[in-house]
PDB file of C-alpha atoms in Angstrom:
ATOM      1  CA  UNK G 248     -33.255  -3.859   6.497  1.00 90.00           C
ATOM      2  CA  UNK G 249     -32.962  -2.057   3.309  1.00 92.00           C
ATOM      3  CA  UNK G 250     -29.523  -0.792   3.931  1.00 95.00           C
ATOM      4  CA  UNK G 251     -28.395  -4.622   4.584  1.00 94.00           C
ATOM      5  CA  UNK G 252     -30.177  -5.903   1.490  1.00 95.00           C
ATOM      6  CA  UNK G 253     -28.297  -3.642  -0.427  1.00 96.00           C
ATOM      7  CA  UNK G 254     -25.264  -4.686   0.985  1.00 95.00           C
ATOM      8  CA  UNK G 255     -26.222  -8.269   0.050  1.00 95.00           C
ATOM      9  CA  UNK G 256     -26.906  -7.247  -3.626  1.00 95.00           C
ATOM     10  CA  UNK G 257     -23.703  -5.301  -3.841  1.00 94.00           C
ATOM     11  CA  UNK G 258     -21.724  -8.466  -2.856  1.00 93.00           C
ATOM     12  CA  UNK G 259     -24.063 -10.895  -5.233  1.00 92.00           C
ATOM     13  CA  UNK G 260     -23.663  -8.662  -8.308  1.00 92.00           C
ATOM     14  CA  UNK G 261     -19.660  -9.068  -7.621  1.00 91.00           C
ATOM     15  CA  UNK G 262     -19.710 -12.884  -7.162  1.00 88.00           C
ATOM     16  CA  UNK G 263     -16.787 -14.320  -9.205  1.00 85.00           C
ATOM     17  CA  UNK G 264     -15.787 -11.031 -10.828  1.00 84.00           C
ATOM     18  CA  UNK G 265     -12.299 -11.208 -12.369  1.00 80.00           C
ATOM     19  CA  UNK G 266     -11.577 -14.919 -11.313  1.00 78.00           C
ATOM     20  CA  UNK G 267      -8.730 -16.150 -13.461  1.00 76.00           C
ATOM     21  CA  UNK G 268      -8.321 -12.743 -14.809  1.00 73.00           C
ATOM     22  CA  UNK G 269     -11.489 -12.811 -17.095  1.00 75.00           C
ATOM     23  CA  UNK G 270     -13.986  -9.791 -16.750  1.00 77.00           C
ATOM     24  CA  UNK G 271     -17.266 -10.122 -17.675  1.00 82.00           C
ATOM     25  CA  UNK G 272     -18.535  -7.075 -19.544  1.00 86.00           C
ATOM     26  CA  UNK G 273     -22.313  -7.660 -18.553  1.00 90.00           C
ATOM     27  CA  UNK G 274     -21.364  -8.258 -15.118  1.00 90.00           C
ATOM     28  CA  UNK G 275     -19.403  -4.986 -15.049  1.00 89.00           C
ATOM     29  CA  UNK G 276     -22.336  -3.196 -16.498  1.00 92.00           C
ATOM     30  CA  UNK G 277     -24.573  -4.629 -13.704  1.00 93.00           C
ATOM     31  CA  UNK G 278     -22.199  -3.897 -11.044  1.00 94.00           C
ATOM     32  CA  UNK G 279     -22.051  -0.182 -12.256  1.00 94.00           C
ATOM     33  CA  UNK G 280     -25.759   0.114 -12.330  1.00 96.00           C
ATOM     34  CA  UNK G 281     -26.142  -1.259  -8.664  1.00 96.00           C
ATOM     35  CA  UNK G 282     -23.320   0.724  -7.415  1.00 96.00           C
ATOM     36  CA  UNK G 283     -25.218   3.749  -8.914  1.00 97.00           C
ATOM     37  CA  UNK G 284     -28.462   3.299  -7.491  1.00 97.00           C
ATOM     38  CA  UNK G 285     -27.025   2.336  -4.210  1.00 97.00           C
ATOM     39  CA  UNK G 286     -24.735   5.379  -4.074  1.00 98.00           C
ATOM     40  CA  UNK G 287     -27.711   7.755  -4.663  1.00 97.00           C
ATOM     41  CA  UNK G 288     -29.625   6.070  -2.061  1.00 97.00           C
ATOM     42  CA  UNK G 289     -27.202   6.176   0.575  1.00 98.00           C
ATOM     43  CA  UNK G 290     -26.341   9.772  -0.400  1.00 98.00           C
ATOM     44  CA  UNK G 291     -30.036  10.655   0.666  1.00 97.00           C
ATOM     45  CA  UNK G 292     -29.998   8.515   3.635  1.00 97.00           C
ATOM     46  CA  UNK G 293     -26.864  10.276   4.926  1.00 97.00           C
ATOM     47  CA  UNK G 294     -28.224  13.671   4.252  1.00 97.00           C
ATOM     48  CA  UNK G 295     -31.336  12.788   6.192  1.00 97.00           C
ATOM     49  CA  UNK G 296     -30.137  10.647   8.990  1.00 96.00           C
ATOM     50  CA  UNK G 297     -26.115  10.862   8.939  1.00 97.00           C
ATOM     51  CA  UNK G 298     -24.080   8.277   8.735  1.00 98.00           C
ATOM     52  CA  UNK G 299     -25.721   4.884  10.230  1.00 97.00           C
ATOM     53  CA  UNK G 300     -24.360   3.266  13.554  1.00 97.00           C
ATOM     54  CA  UNK G 301     -24.383  -0.233  14.506  1.00 97.00           C
ATOM     55  CA  UNK G 302     -26.655   0.874  17.656  1.00 97.00           C
ATOM     56  CA  UNK G 303     -29.332   2.409  15.276  1.00 96.00           C
ATOM     57  CA  UNK G 304     -29.018  -0.287  12.445  1.00 96.00           C
ATOM     58  CA  UNK G 305     -26.926  -3.117  13.259  1.00 96.00           C
ATOM     59  CA  UNK G 306     -23.433  -3.845  12.524  1.00 96.00           C
ATOM     60  CA  UNK G 307     -24.521  -5.692   9.001  1.00 96.00           C
ATOM     61  CA  UNK G 308     -26.081  -2.639   7.824  1.00 97.00           C
ATOM     62  CA  UNK G 309     -23.047  -0.411   8.718  1.00 97.00           C
ATOM     63  CA  UNK G 310     -21.045  -2.719   6.862  1.00 97.00           C
ATOM     64  CA  UNK G 311     -23.212  -2.576   3.783  1.00 97.00           C
ATOM     65  CA  UNK G 312     -23.135   1.185   4.027  1.00 98.00           C
ATOM     66  CA  UNK G 313     -19.307   0.945   3.790  1.00 98.00           C
ATOM     67  CA  UNK G 314     -19.463  -1.537   0.866  1.00 97.00           C
ATOM     68  CA  UNK G 315     -21.455   1.099  -0.876  1.00 98.00           C
ATOM     69  CA  UNK G 316     -19.112   3.856  -0.271  1.00 98.00           C
ATOM     70  CA  UNK G 317     -16.213   1.602  -1.287  1.00 97.00           C
ATOM     71  CA  UNK G 318     -17.740   0.738  -4.728  1.00 97.00           C
ATOM     72  CA  UNK G 319     -18.868   4.408  -5.156  1.00 97.00           C
ATOM     73  CA  UNK G 320     -15.927   4.852  -7.718  1.00 94.00           C
ATOM     74  CA  UNK G 321     -18.153   6.977 -10.142  1.00 95.00           C
ATOM     75  CA  UNK G 322     -18.271   9.452  -7.242  1.00 97.00           C
ATOM     76  CA  UNK G 323     -14.920   9.732  -5.702  1.00 96.00           C
ATOM     77  CA  UNK G 324     -16.018  13.311  -3.702  1.00 97.00           C
ATOM     78  CA  UNK G 325     -18.695  11.196  -2.007  1.00 98.00           C
ATOM     79  CA  UNK G 326     -16.089   8.554  -1.051  1.00 98.00           C
ATOM     80  CA  UNK G 327     -13.748  11.221   0.300  1.00 98.00           C
ATOM     81  CA  UNK G 328     -16.649  13.058   1.931  1.00 98.00           C
ATOM     82  CA  UNK G 329     -17.457   9.685   3.868  1.00 98.00           C
ATOM     83  CA  UNK G 330     -13.960   8.765   4.966  1.00 98.00           C
ATOM     84  CA  UNK G 331     -14.185  10.823   8.211  1.00 98.00           C
ATOM     85  CA  UNK G 332     -17.493   9.221   9.009  1.00 98.00           C
ATOM     86  CA  UNK G 333     -16.025   5.581   8.390  1.00 98.00           C
ATOM     87  CA  UNK G 334     -13.090   6.450  10.398  1.00 98.00           C
ATOM     88  CA  UNK G 335     -15.330   7.614  13.377  1.00 98.00           C
ATOM     89  CA  UNK G 336     -17.281   4.242  12.853  1.00 98.00           C
ATOM     90  CA  UNK G 337     -14.176   2.369  13.453  1.00 98.00           C
ATOM     91  CA  UNK G 338     -13.459   4.175  16.538  1.00 97.00           C
ATOM     92  CA  UNK G 339     -16.904   3.252  17.678  1.00 97.00           C
ATOM     93  CA  UNK G 340     -16.244  -0.277  16.843  1.00 97.00           C
ATOM     94  CA  UNK G 341     -18.533  -0.358  14.207  1.00 98.00           C
ATOM     95  CA  UNK G 342     -16.302  -1.208  11.787  1.00 98.00           C
ATOM     96  CA  UNK G 343     -12.892  -2.615  11.517  1.00 97.00           C
ATOM     97  CA  UNK G 344      -9.677  -0.871  10.405  1.00 98.00           C
ATOM     98  CA  UNK G 345      -9.702  -2.786   7.335  1.00 97.00           C
ATOM     99  CA  UNK G 346     -12.543  -0.883   6.166  1.00 98.00           C
ATOM    100  CA  UNK G 347     -10.746   2.590   6.698  1.00 98.00           C
ATOM    101  CA  UNK G 348      -7.541   0.949   5.035  1.00 98.00           C
ATOM    102  CA  UNK G 349      -9.372   0.068   1.767  1.00 98.00           C
ATOM    103  CA  UNK G 350     -11.477   3.254   1.609  1.00 98.00           C
ATOM    104  CA  UNK G 351      -8.259   5.262   2.107  1.00 98.00           C
ATOM    105  CA  UNK G 352      -6.363   3.150  -0.450  1.00 98.00           C
ATOM    106  CA  UNK G 353      -9.415   3.273  -2.986  1.00 97.00           C
ATOM    107  CA  UNK G 354      -9.221   7.273  -2.548  1.00 98.00           C
ATOM    108  CA  UNK G 355      -5.610   7.299  -3.219  1.00 98.00           C
ATOM    109  CA  UNK G 356      -5.588   5.258  -6.111  1.00 97.00           C
ATOM    110  CA  UNK G 357      -8.464   6.743  -7.968  1.00 96.00           C
ATOM    111  CA  UNK G 358      -6.507   9.974  -7.243  1.00 96.00           C
ATOM    112  CA  UNK G 359      -3.465   8.748  -8.953  1.00 97.00           C
ATOM    113  CA  UNK G 360      -1.583   8.265  -6.055  1.00 98.00           C
ATOM    114  CA  UNK G 361       0.091   5.341  -4.306  1.00 98.00           C
ATOM    115  CA  UNK G 362      -2.029   3.492  -1.553  1.00 98.00           C
ATOM    116  CA  UNK G 363      -1.103   3.396   2.114  1.00 98.00           C
ATOM    117  CA  UNK G 364      -2.081  -0.049   3.029  1.00 98.00           C
ATOM    118  CA  UNK G 365      -1.762  -2.097  -0.009  1.00 97.00           C
ATOM    119  CA  UNK G 366      -5.696  -3.334  -0.405  1.00 97.00           C
ATOM    120  CA  UNK G 367      -6.078  -2.273  -4.045  1.00 96.00           C
ATOM    121  CA  UNK G 368      -5.135  -4.387  -7.067  1.00 93.00           C
ATOM    122  CA  UNK G 369      -5.870  -3.604 -10.679  1.00 89.00           C
ATOM    123  CA  UNK G 370      -6.372  -6.264 -13.493  1.00 83.00           C
ATOM    124  CA  UNK G 371      -3.806  -5.863 -15.977  1.00 83.00           C
ATOM    125  CA  UNK G 372      -2.992  -8.138 -19.140  1.00 80.00           C
ATOM    126  CA  UNK G 373      -5.341 -10.761 -17.811  1.00 76.00           C
ATOM    127  CA  UNK G 374      -3.734 -10.788 -14.084  1.00 77.00           C
ATOM    128  CA  UNK G 375      -4.283  -8.805 -10.883  1.00 82.00           C
ATOM    129  CA  UNK G 376      -1.558  -6.937  -9.623  1.00 88.00           C
ATOM    130  CA  UNK G 377      -1.298  -4.844  -6.800  1.00 93.00           C
ATOM    131  CA  UNK G 378      -1.530  -1.005  -7.226  1.00 96.00           C
ATOM    132  CA  UNK G 379       1.686   1.170  -6.114  1.00 97.00           C
ATOM    133  CA  UNK G 380       2.197   1.223  -2.466  1.00 98.00           C
ATOM    134  CA  UNK G 381       3.959   4.379  -0.770  1.00 96.00           C
ATOM    135  CA  UNK G 382       6.788   3.468   1.216  1.00 94.00           C
ATOM    136  CA  UNK G 383       6.388  -0.292   0.585  1.00 93.00           C
ATOM    137  CA  UNK G 384       9.240  -0.786   3.035  1.00 96.00           C
ATOM    138  CA  UNK G 385       6.919  -0.312   5.946  1.00 97.00           C
ATOM    139  CA  UNK G 386       3.573  -1.039   4.533  1.00 97.00           C
ATOM    140  CA  UNK G 387       3.380  -4.283   6.958  1.00 97.00           C
ATOM    141  CA  UNK G 388       3.553  -2.029   9.997  1.00 98.00           C
ATOM    142  CA  UNK G 389       0.936   0.131   8.809  1.00 98.00           C
ATOM    143  CA  UNK G 390      -1.425  -2.953   7.930  1.00 98.00           C
ATOM    144  CA  UNK G 391      -0.761  -4.214  11.445  1.00 98.00           C
ATOM    145  CA  UNK G 392      -2.070  -1.016  12.891  1.00 97.00           C
ATOM    146  CA  UNK G 393      -5.147  -1.481  11.017  1.00 97.00           C
ATOM    147  CA  UNK G 394      -5.697  -4.999  12.082  1.00 97.00           C
ATOM    148  CA  UNK G 395      -4.707  -6.431   8.449  1.00 97.00           C
ATOM    149  CA  UNK G 396      -2.375  -9.373   7.837  1.00 96.00           C
ATOM    150  CA  UNK G 397       0.947  -8.908   6.300  1.00 97.00           C
ATOM    151  CA  UNK G 398       1.078  -8.180   2.365  1.00 95.00           C
ATOM    152  CA  UNK G 399       2.597 -11.850   1.717  1.00 93.00           C
ATOM    153  CA  UNK G 400      -0.244 -13.168   3.674  1.00 94.00           C
ATOM    154  CA  UNK G 401      -2.890 -10.973   2.031  1.00 93.00           C
ATOM    155  CA  UNK G 402      -1.276 -11.590  -1.829  1.00 89.00           C
ATOM    156  CA  UNK G 403      -1.718 -15.435  -1.026  1.00 88.00           C
ATOM    157  CA  UNK G 404      -5.351 -15.003   0.126  1.00 88.00           C
ATOM    158  CA  UNK G 405      -6.197 -12.753  -2.986  1.00 84.00           C
ATOM    159  CA  UNK G 406      -4.321 -15.412  -5.513  1.00 81.00           C
ATOM    160  CA  UNK G 407      -6.372 -18.128  -4.080  1.00 81.00           C
ATOM    161  CA  UNK G 408      -9.640 -16.392  -4.687  1.00 77.00           C
ATOM    162  CA  UNK G 409      -8.649 -14.838  -8.034  1.00 74.00           C
ATOM    163  CA  UNK G 410      -7.129 -17.820  -9.405  1.00 70.00           C
ATOM    164  CA  UNK G 411      -8.682 -19.540 -12.208  1.00 56.00           C
ATOM    165  CA  UNK G 412     -11.343 -22.207 -10.717  1.00 53.00           C
TER     166      UNK G 412
END
């Protein structure tokens, strides 16, 4: 229950962030604070019990654990350390391929490398732009293997969410 609640808090603090290319600095601070507290909590949880499984805690809680890792940008070593567990969760059916793709891409972008699956965007000059993609000509094939829609469809969705209300 606590893990699922942390996932809901993770998402609530992000509500409307960056819409229309506008970033609320107070919201950014609240996100960073939430992410730091959640990361510390999950690190302790994983150290004691290992990565949660849907059989143990339910799928919502496993998805919450993924969100905490995905948003642990202040601790990329933790993100990288959790990637094998998240890949295993996908093989078990506890998470979908999009989780693996998003974390893989986040790790690559944070390391200054091109992303693999095209899931990461950055706010530049008041506009959300796709971070560089390695071998962009074949990205749709990689996305398909992870159960993600083609780039064109993904970008339409992102645009509809992030455009000014």
